[in-house]
């Protein structure tokens, strides 16, 4: 994690400004959402150098109706630029040198319109004063900011909570609005208070100087509303595809609304098929061994020999890339050892010999003491500091993060894993074996549900936590165990999409899924996958091998 001094001042305050065409788009949304007549009081809660104020001055149909403009910008120099952009405008205006958080927690003013692009500032860089005010703002607005990790959320709420009924808003927001756990409270709040909610999505590269995918969230403050969300997907050529969903309160993530209604209906229909169950009913996946210092408690084969660590060394699968197939086999294990990777886990268990009584193992422990490991949090709270708890393994493996899709791998060598690869065990009485689960897992249905349940991070990586894995939709196909011999070599050859196709075909041939339904699911999964992979254009341009290296690092 970067400290304050390592981050540029611009980044610290979230000072990236909105290009003119995007400003125009936001203001046009505002115009459409506002009633056709009447005066407008408008709030811009984080005005920067005034991009939206300049845009407003040149949007005649809005500026003609403006009565009052309140802009907030805590950065003094930028505030001055803002004031300058307002010279000569024919309506009342104020630029406040304050924080939108403090303002939102106290002001009684109400507005017809709110517009802007809130600062993207990670929690560790938010000022102490703002941190103290955020819960007060939340209480006043009726939204919980517990777990909120970025300033854009409370700044947005500060502005939206000051809208009169019928008032409209339009903001550039990060796409984590759709899936982020921290934004889930905001999503619930939006659903209950706003109508005509719409998210416009622009692919990366749509606007000069903006490298990421852009999302614009707009809507109108309403009463007794039937919550709906429209998704408007723009392409680089300027065309647009649009669809609308009724928002329910059952699904915390909004990723599902990125599917068009036909795709979403197909997914919901698939969930009702008799063979489709939640993964949690067949197997249990858990966070695996937490050592507290992976680079000390895992060693290479050479270190194991040099420090005579044999009595404590247990086979380790260090990274998912060492398990290229659907099974982690003895020959994969031999290859892992040969690669020079950290392929042993040190388990100084109570019933094993005392390493302090042997010269070389004791020297190894001293090397950890010299590095201050006994004072590290996880090591400090156990006695002795080098005894890693819960050293257990599973019959299945599943990586916490993946590029294209998560793979369920049969652990044939009984290897252990640390916290980057989950361990899984089949539930007693499950309708399928570990081989059967692995062979049927990589279907369009299951991988679509992974896209819907999981969250994506920088570089388009998909992350799943155990509770999300439990909810994945899988097909309980006892006959699937026989397919693994055909699918495993394809996975090893890097034919990831062929594995999916063959799994789908096998499920259709076994009469477990309807081919037309599967086609829709495959298309839906493909759409979400593409969107995730291009989320960060700089990363998307990287070949998969380079992304592999990033993940392995
Ligand atoms: C992403 S920029 C957007 C500026 C302008 N709205 C635009 O779209 O060009 C966010 C702005 O928020 C300002 N800011 C940072 N912390 C703030 C806070 N607590 N309250 C209000 N604005 C803040 C930053 O100084 C920065 O100018």
Coordinates of C-alpha atoms and ligand atoms in Angstrom, one line a residue:
X1 CA 0.0 0.0 0.0
X2 CA 1.4 3.4 -0.9
X3 CA 1.9 6.1 1.7
X4 CA 1.0 9.7 1.4
X5 CA 4.5 10.8 0.3
X6 CA 4.6 8.2 -2.5
X7 CA 1.4 9.4 -4.2
X8 CA 1.2 12.6 -6.3
X9 CA -0.6 15.6 -4.9
X10 CA -3.1 15.4 -7.8
X11 CA -3.9 11.8 -7.0
X12 CA -4.2 12.5 -3.3
X13 CA -7.1 14.9 -3.9
X14 CA -8.6 12.9 -6.8
X15 CA -7.8 15.8 -9.2
X16 CA -8.5 14.3 -12.6
X17 CA -10.8 16.5 -14.7
X18 CA -13.7 15.6 -17.0
X19 CA -13.2 16.2 -20.7
X20 CA -15.6 18.4 -22.5
X21 CA -17.6 15.8 -24.5
X22 CA -18.2 13.9 -21.3
X23 CA -19.3 17.0 -19.5
X24 CA -21.8 17.7 -22.4
X25 CA -23.2 14.2 -22.1
X26 CA -23.8 14.6 -18.3
X27 CA -25.5 17.9 -18.8
X28 CA -27.7 16.5 -21.6
X29 CA -28.8 13.8 -19.2
X30 CA -29.6 16.4 -16.7
X31 CA -31.6 18.4 -19.2
X32 CA -33.7 15.3 -20.2
X33 CA -34.4 14.4 -16.6
X34 CA -35.4 17.9 -15.3
X35 CA -38.9 19.1 -15.9
X36 CA -39.1 21.3 -19.0
X37 CA -39.8 24.5 -17.2
X38 CA -38.8 26.3 -13.9
X39 CA -35.8 27.8 -12.4
X40 CA -32.8 25.6 -11.4
X41 CA -30.6 25.7 -8.3
X42 CA -27.6 23.4 -9.1
X43 CA -24.8 21.9 -6.9
X44 CA -21.4 20.8 -8.2
X45 CA -19.9 19.2 -5.1
X46 CA -16.2 18.7 -6.2
X47 CA -15.8 21.3 -9.0
X48 CA -12.0 21.1 -9.7
X49 CA -11.1 23.9 -12.2
X50 CA -14.7 24.2 -13.2
X51 CA -15.2 21.8 -16.2
X52 CA -18.9 21.4 -15.5
X53 CA -19.4 25.2 -14.8
X54 CA -17.9 26.0 -18.2
X55 CA -20.1 23.3 -19.8
X56 CA -23.1 24.7 -18.1
X57 CA -22.4 28.3 -19.3
X58 CA -22.4 26.9 -22.9
X59 CA -25.5 24.7 -22.5
X60 CA -28.1 27.4 -23.3
X61 CA -31.3 25.5 -22.5
X62 CA -30.0 24.9 -18.9
X63 CA -28.1 28.1 -18.3
X64 CA -31.2 30.2 -19.3
X65 CA -33.1 28.6 -16.4
X66 CA -30.3 28.8 -13.8
X67 CA -31.1 30.7 -10.7
X68 CA -28.2 29.8 -8.5
X69 CA -25.1 27.7 -8.7
X70 CA -23.2 26.3 -5.7
X71 CA -19.8 24.8 -6.4
X72 CA -17.5 23.3 -3.8
X73 CA -13.8 22.9 -4.2
X74 CA -11.4 22.6 -1.2
X75 CA -8.2 23.1 -3.2
X76 CA -7.6 26.8 -3.1
X77 CA -5.9 27.3 -6.5
X78 CA -8.5 25.2 -8.3
X79 CA -11.3 27.1 -6.5
X80 CA -9.8 30.3 -7.9
X81 CA -9.9 28.8 -11.4
X82 CA -13.5 27.9 -10.9
X83 CA -14.4 31.4 -9.9
X84 CA -12.7 32.7 -13.0
X85 CA -14.7 30.4 -15.2
X86 CA -17.9 32.0 -13.7
X87 CA -17.1 35.6 -14.6
X88 CA -19.8 37.2 -16.6
X89 CA -22.4 34.5 -16.1
X90 CA -25.9 35.9 -15.7
X91 CA -26.9 34.0 -12.5
X92 CA -26.1 33.9 -8.8
X93 CA -23.0 31.7 -8.1
X94 CA -20.8 30.7 -5.2
X95 CA -17.6 28.7 -5.1
X96 CA -17.0 27.4 -1.6
X97 CA -13.6 26.4 -0.4
X98 CA -14.8 23.5 1.8
X99 CA -15.2 19.8 1.8
X100 CA -18.4 18.4 0.3
X101 CA -18.6 16.0 3.2
X102 CA -18.7 18.6 5.9
X103 CA -21.1 20.7 3.8
X104 CA -23.4 17.8 3.2
X105 CA -23.5 16.9 6.9
X106 CA -24.7 20.4 7.8
X107 CA -26.4 22.4 5.0
X108 CA -30.1 22.9 4.8
X109 CA -30.0 24.0 1.2
X110 CA -31.9 22.0 -1.4
X111 CA -31.4 21.9 -5.2
X112 CA -33.1 20.9 -8.4
X113 CA -29.9 19.5 -10.0
X114 CA -26.5 18.0 -9.1
X115 CA -23.7 17.3 -11.5
X116 CA -20.0 16.5 -11.4
X117 CA -17.3 13.9 -11.1
X118 CA -16.5 13.1 -7.4
X119 CA -12.9 12.6 -6.3
X120 CA -11.5 9.1 -6.4
X121 CA -9.4 9.0 -3.2
X122 CA -8.6 5.9 -1.3
X123 CA -9.6 5.7 2.3
X124 CA -6.1 5.9 3.7
X125 CA -5.7 9.3 2.0
X126 CA -9.0 10.8 3.2
X127 CA -8.4 13.7 5.7
X128 CA -9.1 13.0 9.4
X129 CA -11.7 15.8 9.4
X130 CA -13.6 14.1 6.5
X131 CA -13.3 10.7 8.1
X132 CA -15.0 12.1 11.2
X133 CA -17.8 13.7 9.2
X134 CA -18.5 10.8 6.9
X135 CA -20.7 8.8 9.5
X136 CA -22.6 12.0 10.3
X137 CA -23.3 12.6 6.6
X138 CA -24.4 8.9 6.3
X139 CA -26.8 9.2 9.3
X140 CA -28.3 12.4 7.9
X141 CA -28.7 11.0 4.4
X142 CA -30.0 7.6 5.6
X143 CA -27.1 5.5 4.2
X144 CA -24.4 3.5 6.0
X145 CA -20.8 4.2 5.0
X146 CA -19.5 1.2 7.1
X147 CA -16.7 -0.4 5.1
X148 CA -16.5 2.6 2.6
X149 CA -13.1 2.7 1.1
X150 CA -13.2 5.7 -1.2
X151 CA -14.2 9.4 -1.0
X152 CA -16.3 9.3 -4.2
X153 CA -19.1 7.5 -2.4
X154 CA -19.8 10.1 0.4
X155 CA -19.2 13.1 -1.9
X156 CA -21.8 11.7 -4.3
X157 CA -24.2 11.1 -1.5
X158 CA -23.6 14.6 -0.1
X159 CA -24.9 16.1 -3.4
X160 CA -27.7 13.6 -4.1
X161 CA -29.1 13.9 -0.6
X162 CA -29.7 17.6 -1.1
X163 CA -32.0 17.2 -4.1
X164 CA -35.6 18.2 -3.9
X165 CA -38.2 15.6 -5.0
X166 CA -38.1 15.7 -8.8
X167 CA -34.5 17.0 -8.8
X168 CA -32.1 15.4 -11.2
X169 CA -28.5 14.3 -11.1
X170 CA -25.8 13.1 -13.5
X171 CA -22.3 12.1 -12.3
X172 CA -19.2 10.4 -13.7
X173 CA -18.7 7.5 -11.4
X174 CA -16.2 4.6 -11.1
X175 CA -17.5 1.2 -12.5
X176 CA -17.0 -0.3 -9.1
X177 CA -20.4 1.3 -8.4
X178 CA -21.9 -1.8 -10.1
X179 CA -20.1 -4.5 -8.1
X180 CA -18.0 -3.1 -5.3
X181 CA -18.9 -4.4 -1.8
X182 CA -18.4 -0.9 -0.4
X183 CA -20.8 0.5 -2.9
X184 CA -23.6 -2.0 -2.1
X185 CA -25.1 0.3 0.5
X186 CA -25.2 3.1 -2.1
X187 CA -26.9 0.9 -4.6
X188 CA -29.6 0.1 -2.1
X189 CA -30.0 3.7 -1.2
X190 CA -30.3 4.7 -4.9
X191 CA -32.8 2.0 -5.6
X192 CA -35.1 3.2 -2.8
X193 CA -34.9 7.0 -3.5
X194 CA -34.4 7.6 -7.2
X195 CA -36.3 7.0 -10.4
X196 CA -35.2 6.8 -14.0
X197 CA -31.8 5.5 -12.8
X198 CA -29.5 5.1 -15.8
X199 CA -25.9 4.0 -16.3
X200 CA -24.3 5.1 -19.5
X201 CA -21.2 2.9 -20.2
X202 CA -18.5 4.1 -22.6
X203 CA -15.6 1.8 -23.5
X204 CA -12.1 2.8 -22.6
X205 CA -10.6 5.2 -25.1
X206 CA -14.0 6.9 -25.8
X207 CA -12.8 10.2 -24.4
X208 CA -9.4 11.9 -24.9
X209 CA -7.1 11.4 -21.9
X210 CA -9.4 8.9 -20.2
X211 CA -8.0 5.4 -20.3
X212 CA -10.5 3.6 -18.3
X213 CA -14.1 2.6 -19.0
X214 CA -16.3 5.5 -18.1
X215 CA -19.7 5.2 -16.4
X216 CA -22.2 8.0 -16.0
X217 CA -24.9 7.5 -13.4
X218 CA -28.0 9.7 -13.6
X219 CA -31.5 9.7 -12.2
X220 CA -34.2 11.7 -10.5
X221 CA -35.2 12.0 -6.8
X222 CA -38.6 10.5 -6.5
X223 CA -41.4 9.5 -4.2
X224 CA -43.2 6.1 -4.2
X225 CA -41.0 4.9 -7.0
X226 CA -40.9 1.6 -8.9
X227 CA -37.1 1.3 -9.2
X228 CA -35.8 0.6 -12.6
X229 CA -32.3 0.8 -14.1
X230 CA -31.5 1.5 -17.7
X231 CA -28.2 0.5 -19.1
X232 CA -27.0 2.5 -22.1
X233 CA -24.0 0.8 -23.7
X234 CA -22.2 3.1 -26.1
X235 CA -19.6 2.0 -28.6
X236 CA -16.6 3.9 -29.9
X237 CA -18.4 4.8 -33.1
X238 CA -21.1 6.6 -31.1
X239 CA -23.9 4.1 -31.4
X240 CA -25.8 3.0 -28.4
X241 CA -27.7 -0.1 -27.2
X242 CA -30.1 0.3 -24.3
X243 CA -32.1 -2.0 -22.0
X244 CA -34.1 -1.6 -18.8
X245 CA -34.4 -3.9 -15.7
X246 CA -36.7 -3.6 -12.7
X247 CA -34.3 -3.4 -9.7
X248 CA -35.0 -6.0 -7.0
X249 CA -33.6 -5.9 -3.5
X250 CA -32.5 -9.5 -3.6
X251 CA -29.3 -9.0 -5.5
X252 CA -26.7 -6.8 -3.9
X253 CA -24.5 -6.6 -7.1
X254 CA -25.7 -4.8 -10.2
X255 CA -23.5 -6.8 -12.6
X256 CA -26.5 -8.9 -13.6
X257 CA -28.1 -5.8 -15.1
X258 CA -25.3 -5.5 -17.6
X259 CA -27.0 -8.5 -19.2
X260 CA -29.9 -7.6 -21.5
X261 CA -33.3 -8.9 -20.4
X262 CA -33.2 -12.0 -22.7
X263 CA -29.9 -13.0 -21.3
X264 CA -30.9 -12.4 -17.7
X265 CA -34.1 -14.3 -18.2
X266 CA -32.1 -17.2 -19.7
X267 CA -29.8 -17.3 -16.6
X268 CA -32.8 -17.2 -14.2
X269 CA -34.4 -20.0 -16.2
X270 CA -31.2 -22.1 -16.0
X271 CA -31.2 -21.7 -12.2
X272 CA -34.6 -23.5 -12.2
X273 CA -33.4 -26.5 -14.2
X274 CA -33.5 -29.7 -12.2
X275 CA -29.8 -30.5 -12.6
X276 CA -28.6 -27.0 -11.5
X277 CA -27.6 -26.6 -7.9
X278 CA -25.4 -24.2 -5.9
X279 CA -21.8 -25.2 -5.6
X280 CA -22.1 -25.0 -1.8
X281 CA -24.4 -28.0 -1.8
X282 CA -21.7 -30.2 -3.4
X283 CA -18.4 -28.9 -2.0
X284 CA -17.0 -26.5 0.5
X285 CA -14.2 -24.1 -0.4
X286 CA -12.3 -22.2 2.3
X287 CA -9.4 -19.8 2.6
X288 CA -6.4 -22.0 2.9
X289 CA -3.4 -21.7 5.2
X290 CA -2.5 -18.2 6.5
X291 CA 1.1 -18.3 7.4
X292 CA 1.7 -14.7 8.3
X293 CA 4.9 -14.6 6.2
X294 CA 4.6 -16.7 3.1
X295 CA 8.2 -15.9 2.0
X296 CA 9.5 -17.5 5.2
X297 CA 7.1 -20.4 5.7
X298 CA 7.4 -21.6 2.1
X299 CA 10.8 -22.6 0.7
X300 CA 12.3 -23.9 -2.5
X301 CA 13.6 -27.5 -2.8
X302 CA 17.1 -26.1 -2.5
X303 CA 16.4 -24.3 0.7
X304 CA 14.7 -27.4 2.1
X305 CA 17.9 -29.4 1.6
X306 CA 20.3 -26.6 2.6
X307 CA 18.6 -26.0 6.0
X308 CA 17.7 -29.7 6.5
X309 CA 14.0 -28.9 6.8
X310 CA 12.7 -32.2 5.7
X311 CA 10.9 -33.2 8.9
X312 CA 8.7 -30.1 8.6
X313 CA 8.4 -29.7 4.8
X314 CA 4.9 -30.4 3.3
X315 CA 4.2 -30.3 -0.5
X316 CA 2.9 -26.9 -1.6
X317 CA 1.2 -25.7 -4.7
X318 CA 2.7 -22.2 -4.7
X319 CA 0.7 -20.6 -7.6
X320 CA -2.2 -21.8 -9.7
X321 CA 0.0 -21.5 -12.9
X322 CA 1.9 -24.6 -11.6
X323 CA -1.4 -26.6 -12.0
X324 CA -2.2 -26.1 -15.7
X325 CA -4.8 -28.8 -16.1
X326 CA -8.0 -29.9 -14.3
X327 CA -5.9 -32.2 -12.0
X328 CA -2.7 -31.4 -10.1
X329 CA -0.8 -34.6 -10.8
X330 CA 2.5 -36.1 -9.6
X331 CA 4.2 -35.0 -12.8
X332 CA 2.9 -31.4 -12.3
X333 CA 4.4 -31.7 -8.8
X334 CA 7.7 -32.8 -10.2
X335 CA 7.6 -29.9 -12.6
X336 CA 6.9 -27.5 -9.8
X337 CA 9.9 -28.7 -7.9
X338 CA 12.1 -28.4 -11.0
X339 CA 11.0 -24.9 -11.6
X340 CA 12.7 -23.6 -8.5
X341 CA 9.5 -22.2 -7.1
X342 CA 8.7 -22.3 -3.3
X343 CA 7.2 -25.8 -3.4
X344 CA 7.4 -26.7 0.3
X345 CA 5.4 -25.4 3.2
X346 CA 7.0 -25.5 6.7
X347 CA 4.8 -27.0 9.3
X348 CA 6.6 -26.8 12.7
X349 CA 3.7 -28.7 14.3
X350 CA 3.6 -29.5 18.0
X351 CA 4.0 -33.2 17.3
X352 CA 7.0 -32.8 15.0
X353 CA 10.6 -32.6 16.2
X354 CA 11.7 -29.2 17.8
X355 CA 13.5 -27.3 15.1
X356 CA 15.4 -25.3 17.7
X357 CA 17.3 -28.3 18.8
X358 CA 18.9 -28.9 15.4
X359 CA 21.7 -26.7 14.0
X360 CA 20.5 -25.8 10.5
X361 CA 16.8 -25.6 11.2
X362 CA 17.6 -23.4 14.2
X363 CA 19.7 -21.2 11.9
X364 CA 16.7 -20.9 9.5
X365 CA 14.4 -19.8 12.4
X366 CA 17.0 -17.2 13.5
X367 CA 17.0 -15.8 10.0
X368 CA 13.3 -15.2 10.5
X369 CA 13.9 -13.6 13.9
X370 CA 16.5 -11.3 12.4
X371 CA 13.8 -10.1 10.0
X372 CA 11.5 -9.3 12.9
X373 CA 8.9 -12.0 12.0
X374 CA 8.0 -12.8 15.7
X375 CA 6.6 -9.3 16.0
X376 CA 4.4 -9.5 12.9
X377 CA 0.7 -9.6 13.7
X378 CA -0.1 -13.2 12.7
X379 CA 3.1 -14.6 14.2
X380 CA 2.9 -12.5 17.4
X381 CA -0.5 -13.9 18.4
X382 CA 0.7 -17.5 18.4
X383 CA 3.1 -19.5 20.6
X384 CA 5.7 -20.3 19.4
X385 CA 5.7 -17.7 16.7
X386 CA 6.7 -20.2 14.0
X387 CA 3.9 -22.7 14.5
X388 CA 1.4 -22.0 11.6
X389 CA -2.1 -23.0 12.6
X390 CA -4.7 -25.1 10.7
X391 CA -2.3 -26.8 8.3
X392 CA -4.9 -28.7 6.3
X393 CA -5.4 -29.6 2.6
X394 CA -8.4 -30.3 0.4
X395 CA -9.2 -32.6 -2.4
X396 CA -9.9 -29.6 -4.7
X397 CA -8.2 -26.4 -5.5
X398 CA -9.5 -23.1 -6.7
X399 CA -7.6 -19.9 -7.3
X400 CA -8.9 -16.8 -5.5
X401 CA -8.2 -14.6 -8.6
X402 CA -8.4 -15.6 -12.2
X403 CA -8.1 -14.0 -15.7
X404 CA -10.5 -15.7 -18.0
X405 CA -12.3 -17.9 -15.4
X406 CA -11.7 -19.8 -12.2
X407 CA -10.7 -23.4 -12.5
X408 CA -11.7 -26.2 -10.1
X409 CA -8.7 -28.5 -10.0
X410 CA -8.5 -32.0 -8.5
X411 CA -5.7 -32.2 -5.9
X412 CA -4.2 -35.6 -6.9
X413 CA -0.9 -35.0 -5.0
X414 CA -2.6 -33.9 -1.8
X415 CA -0.7 -30.6 -2.0
X416 CA -1.2 -27.8 0.5
X417 CA -1.9 -24.2 -0.5
X418 CA -1.6 -20.8 1.1
X419 CA -4.2 -18.0 1.0
X420 CA -4.1 -17.3 -2.7
X421 CA -5.6 -20.8 -3.6
X422 CA -8.7 -22.0 -1.8
X423 CA -8.9 -25.6 -0.6
X424 CA -12.1 -27.5 -1.3
X425 CA -13.6 -30.7 0.0
X426 CA -16.6 -32.6 -1.3
X427 CA -19.7 -32.6 0.9
X428 CA -20.6 -36.0 2.3
X429 CA -23.2 -37.6 0.1
X430 CA -22.7 -35.2 -2.8
X431 CA -24.2 -36.4 -6.0
X432 CA -20.8 -36.1 -7.8
X433 CA -17.2 -36.9 -7.2
X434 CA -14.3 -34.4 -7.2
X435 CA -13.5 -35.4 -10.8
X436 CA -17.1 -35.0 -11.8
X437 CA -17.3 -31.5 -10.3
X438 CA -14.1 -30.4 -11.9
X439 CA -15.2 -31.8 -15.3
X440 CA -18.6 -30.1 -15.3
X441 CA -17.5 -26.8 -13.6
X442 CA -16.2 -25.0 -16.7
X443 CA -19.5 -24.6 -18.4
X444 CA -21.0 -21.4 -19.7
X445 CA -23.6 -21.5 -17.0
X446 CA -21.1 -21.8 -14.1
X447 CA -18.7 -19.3 -15.6
X448 CA -21.5 -16.8 -16.2
X449 CA -22.5 -17.2 -12.5
X450 CA -18.8 -16.6 -11.6
X451 CA -18.9 -13.3 -13.6
X452 CA -22.1 -12.3 -11.8
X453 CA -21.1 -13.3 -8.3
X454 CA -17.4 -12.1 -8.4
X455 CA -15.8 -8.7 -8.5
X456 CA -13.2 -7.5 -10.9
X457 CA -10.1 -5.5 -10.0
X458 CA -7.4 -3.6 -11.9
X459 CA -6.3 -5.5 -14.9
X460 CA -9.7 -7.1 -15.3
X461 CA -8.9 -9.9 -12.8
X462 CA -11.9 -11.7 -11.4
X463 CA -11.9 -12.3 -7.6
X464 CA -14.3 -14.7 -5.8
X465 CA -14.5 -15.0 -2.0
X466 CA -15.8 -18.3 -0.4
X467 CA -19.3 -17.0 0.1
X468 CA -19.5 -16.1 -3.6
X469 CA -18.1 -19.5 -4.6
X470 CA -20.8 -21.2 -2.5
X471 CA -23.5 -19.5 -4.6
X472 CA -22.1 -20.5 -8.0
X473 CA -24.6 -22.3 -10.2
X474 CA -23.2 -25.7 -11.1
X475 CA -24.6 -28.8 -12.8
X476 CA -24.6 -31.9 -10.7
X477 CA -23.7 -34.5 -13.4
X478 CA -22.5 -37.8 -11.9
X479 CA -21.5 -38.9 -15.5
X480 CA -19.1 -36.0 -15.8
X481 CA -16.2 -37.8 -14.0
X482 CA -15.7 -39.7 -17.3
X483 CA -15.1 -36.4 -19.2
X484 CA -12.1 -35.3 -17.3
X485 CA -9.7 -37.3 -19.4
X486 CA -10.7 -35.4 -22.5
X487 CA -10.9 -31.9 -20.9
X488 CA -7.7 -32.0 -18.9
X489 CA -5.3 -32.1 -21.9
X490 CA -7.2 -29.2 -23.5
X491 CA -6.7 -27.1 -20.3
X492 CA -3.0 -28.0 -20.3
X493 CA -2.7 -26.8 -23.9
X494 CA -4.2 -23.4 -22.9
X495 CA -7.4 -24.0 -24.9
X496 CA -9.5 -22.4 -22.2
X497 CA -12.4 -21.6 -24.5
X498 CA -12.4 -25.0 -26.1
X499 CA -12.7 -26.5 -22.6
X500 CA -15.8 -24.4 -22.1
X501 CA -17.3 -25.4 -25.4
X502 CA -16.6 -29.1 -24.9
X503 CA -18.1 -29.0 -21.4
X504 CA -21.2 -27.3 -22.7
X505 CA -21.5 -29.9 -25.5
X506 CA -21.1 -32.7 -23.0
X507 CA -23.9 -31.3 -20.8
X508 CA -26.2 -30.9 -23.8
X509 CA -25.4 -34.5 -25.0
X510 CA -26.2 -35.7 -21.4
X511 CA -29.6 -34.0 -21.7
X512 CA -28.8 -31.8 -18.7
X513 CA -29.2 -28.4 -20.5
X514 CA -31.1 -27.2 -23.4
X515 CA -28.8 -26.2 -26.3
X516 CA -30.7 -22.9 -27.1
X517 CA -30.5 -21.9 -23.4
X518 CA -26.8 -22.7 -23.4
X519 CA -26.2 -20.5 -26.4
X520 CA -27.8 -17.6 -24.6
X521 CA -25.7 -18.3 -21.5
X522 CA -22.5 -18.6 -23.6
X523 CA -23.3 -15.2 -25.2
X524 CA -24.0 -13.6 -21.9
X525 CA -20.9 -14.9 -20.3
X526 CA -18.8 -13.8 -23.3
X527 CA -20.3 -10.2 -23.0
X528 CA -19.4 -9.9 -19.3
X529 CA -15.9 -11.5 -19.8
X530 CA -15.1 -9.0 -22.6
X531 CA -16.3 -6.1 -20.5
X532 CA -14.1 -7.2 -17.6
X533 CA -11.0 -7.8 -19.7
X534 CA -11.2 -4.4 -21.4
X535 CA -12.0 -2.6 -18.1
X536 CA -8.5 -1.3 -17.9
X537 CA -7.3 -0.8 -21.5
X538 CA -3.7 -0.6 -20.6
X539 CA -3.9 -4.1 -19.0
X540 CA -6.2 -5.5 -21.6
X541 CA -3.5 -4.8 -24.2
X542 CA -1.1 -7.0 -22.3
X543 CA -0.9 -10.6 -23.5
X544 CA -2.3 -13.1 -21.0
X545 CA 1.3 -14.3 -20.2
X546 CA 2.2 -10.9 -18.9
X547 CA -1.0 -10.8 -16.9
X548 CA 0.0 -14.2 -15.5
X549 CA 3.3 -12.7 -14.4
X550 CA 1.4 -9.8 -12.6
X551 CA -0.8 -12.3 -10.9
X552 CA 2.1 -14.5 -9.9
X553 CA 4.0 -11.5 -8.4
Ligands
LIG1 C1 -12.3 14.1 -10.3 S1 -12.0 15.8 -9.9 C2 -13.3 16.5 -10.7 C3 -13.3 17.9 -10.9 C4 -14.4 18.4 -11.7 N1 -15.7 18.1 -11.2 C5 -14.3 17.8 -13.1 O1 -15.2 17.0 -13.4 O2 -13.5 18.2 -13.9 C6 -12.5 15.8 -8.2 C7 -12.2 17.1 -7.4 O3 -12.7 16.9 -6.1 C8 -11.9 17.7 -5.2 N2 -12.0 17.2 -3.8 C9 -11.1 16.5 -3.1 N3 -11.6 16.3 -1.9 C10 -12.8 16.9 -1.9 C11 -13.8 17.0 -0.8 N4 -13.7 16.5 0.4 N5 -14.9 17.7 -1.1 C12 -15.1 18.3 -2.3 N6 -14.2 18.2 -3.3 C13 -13.1 17.5 -3.1 C14 -10.5 17.6 -5.8 O4 -9.7 18.7 -5.4 C15 -10.8 17.6 -7.3 O5 -10.7 18.9 -7.9

